[in-house]
């Protein structure tokens, strides 16, 4: 797999919450949770299942940082 995105995080699918059109997929990435909102069709096409390895691919033109 070749991607232009530089942020690829390997994780484990811990939860898939399906809605009417989209699903929220939660990945455990080294003890941190990353949640992605993707279509139900994408979940099916990727064959996503709880417990399998998957990658969070993050591509953004802006990243914001905040502090208290």
PDB file of C-alpha atoms in Angstrom:
ATOM      1  CA  UNK A   1       0.000   0.000   0.000  1.00  0.00           C
ATOM      2  CA  UNK A   2       1.382   3.419  -0.964  1.00  0.00           C
ATOM      3  CA  UNK A   3      -0.178   6.607   0.353  1.00  0.00           C
ATOM      4  CA  UNK A   4       0.602  10.289   0.199  1.00  0.00           C
ATOM      5  CA  UNK A   5      -0.585  10.670   3.809  1.00  0.00           C
ATOM      6  CA  UNK A   6       2.246  10.776   6.340  1.00  0.00           C
ATOM      7  CA  UNK A   7       0.224   9.885   9.417  1.00  0.00           C
ATOM      8  CA  UNK A   8      -0.615   6.185   9.391  1.00  0.00           C
ATOM      9  CA  UNK A   9      -1.418   4.675  12.789  1.00  0.00           C
ATOM     10  CA  UNK A  10      -1.662   0.893  13.173  1.00  0.00           C
ATOM     11  CA  UNK A  11      -4.341  -0.221  15.592  1.00  0.00           C
ATOM     12  CA  UNK A  12      -6.980  -2.761  16.521  1.00  0.00           C
ATOM     13  CA  UNK A  13     -10.691  -2.355  15.833  1.00  0.00           C
ATOM     14  CA  UNK A  14     -12.414  -2.295  19.231  1.00  0.00           C
ATOM     15  CA  UNK A  15     -15.897  -1.116  18.247  1.00  0.00           C
ATOM     16  CA  UNK A  16     -18.038  -0.521  15.173  1.00  0.00           C
ATOM     17  CA  UNK A  17     -21.228   1.472  15.799  1.00  0.00           C
ATOM     18  CA  UNK A  18     -23.424   1.389  12.702  1.00  0.00           C
ATOM     19  CA  UNK A  19     -25.912   4.148  11.983  1.00  0.00           C
ATOM     20  CA  UNK A  20     -28.369   4.560   9.129  1.00  0.00           C
ATOM     21  CA  UNK A  21     -25.665   5.614   6.647  1.00  0.00           C
ATOM     22  CA  UNK A  22     -22.364   5.942   8.519  1.00  0.00           C
ATOM     23  CA  UNK A  23     -20.476   3.951  11.107  1.00  0.00           C
ATOM     24  CA  UNK A  24     -18.140   5.089  13.864  1.00  0.00           C
ATOM     25  CA  UNK A  25     -15.097   2.827  13.936  1.00  0.00           C
ATOM     26  CA  UNK A  26     -12.938   2.954  17.073  1.00  0.00           C
ATOM     27  CA  UNK A  27      -9.324   1.841  16.896  1.00  0.00           C
ATOM     28  CA  UNK A  28      -7.024   1.202  19.830  1.00  0.00           C
ATOM     29  CA  UNK A  29      -3.686   2.698  18.815  1.00  0.00           C
ATOM     30  CA  UNK A  30      -1.169   1.949  21.554  1.00  0.00           C
ATOM     31  CA  UNK A  31      -3.722   2.467  24.312  1.00  0.00           C
ATOM     32  CA  UNK A  32      -5.193   5.602  22.716  1.00  0.00           C
ATOM     33  CA  UNK A  33      -8.565   5.590  20.971  1.00  0.00           C
ATOM     34  CA  UNK A  34      -8.981   6.976  17.463  1.00  0.00           C
ATOM     35  CA  UNK A  35     -12.512   7.218  16.054  1.00  0.00           C
ATOM     36  CA  UNK A  36     -13.337   7.477  12.376  1.00  0.00           C
ATOM     37  CA  UNK A  37     -16.704   8.172  10.789  1.00  0.00           C
ATOM     38  CA  UNK A  38     -16.995   6.220   7.513  1.00  0.00           C
ATOM     39  CA  UNK A  39     -19.865   4.926   5.408  1.00  0.00           C
ATOM     40  CA  UNK A  40     -21.456   1.571   6.161  1.00  0.00           C
ATOM     41  CA  UNK A  41     -20.505   0.597   2.610  1.00  0.00           C
ATOM     42  CA  UNK A  42     -16.821   1.288   3.402  1.00  0.00           C
ATOM     43  CA  UNK A  43     -17.055  -0.895   6.531  1.00  0.00           C
ATOM     44  CA  UNK A  44     -18.415  -3.742   4.395  1.00  0.00           C
ATOM     45  CA  UNK A  45     -15.916  -3.200   1.549  1.00  0.00           C
ATOM     46  CA  UNK A  46     -12.986  -3.268   4.006  1.00  0.00           C
ATOM     47  CA  UNK A  47     -14.414  -6.289   5.829  1.00  0.00           C
ATOM     48  CA  UNK A  48     -13.957  -4.522   9.157  1.00  0.00           C
ATOM     49  CA  UNK A  49     -14.585  -6.660  12.224  1.00  0.00           C
ATOM     50  CA  UNK A  50     -13.929  -6.188  15.930  1.00  0.00           C
ATOM     51  CA  UNK A  51     -10.454  -7.442  16.879  1.00  0.00           C
ATOM     52  CA  UNK A  52      -8.833  -7.088  13.469  1.00  0.00           C
ATOM     53  CA  UNK A  53      -5.844  -4.903  12.643  1.00  0.00           C
ATOM     54  CA  UNK A  54      -6.610  -1.708  10.747  1.00  0.00           C
ATOM     55  CA  UNK A  55      -4.906   1.605  10.093  1.00  0.00           C
ATOM     56  CA  UNK A  56      -6.037   5.145  10.854  1.00  0.00           C
ATOM     57  CA  UNK A  57      -4.813   7.236   7.922  1.00  0.00           C
ATOM     58  CA  UNK A  58      -4.844  10.943   8.733  1.00  0.00           C
ATOM     59  CA  UNK A  59      -4.439  13.564   6.032  1.00  0.00           C
ATOM     60  CA  UNK A  60      -5.183  17.151   6.941  1.00  0.00           C
ATOM     61  CA  UNK A  61      -4.110  20.529   5.689  1.00  0.00           C
ATOM     62  CA  UNK A  62      -4.489  22.016   9.176  1.00  0.00           C
ATOM     63  CA  UNK A  63      -3.768  20.607  12.621  1.00  0.00           C
ATOM     64  CA  UNK A  64      -4.819  22.704  15.588  1.00  0.00           C
ATOM     65  CA  UNK A  65      -3.161  22.599  19.016  1.00  0.00           C
ATOM     66  CA  UNK A  66      -4.765  23.838  22.231  1.00  0.00           C
ATOM     67  CA  UNK A  67      -3.740  24.167  25.869  1.00  0.00           C
ATOM     68  CA  UNK A  68      -5.595  24.954  29.109  1.00  0.00           C
TER      69      UNK A  68
END
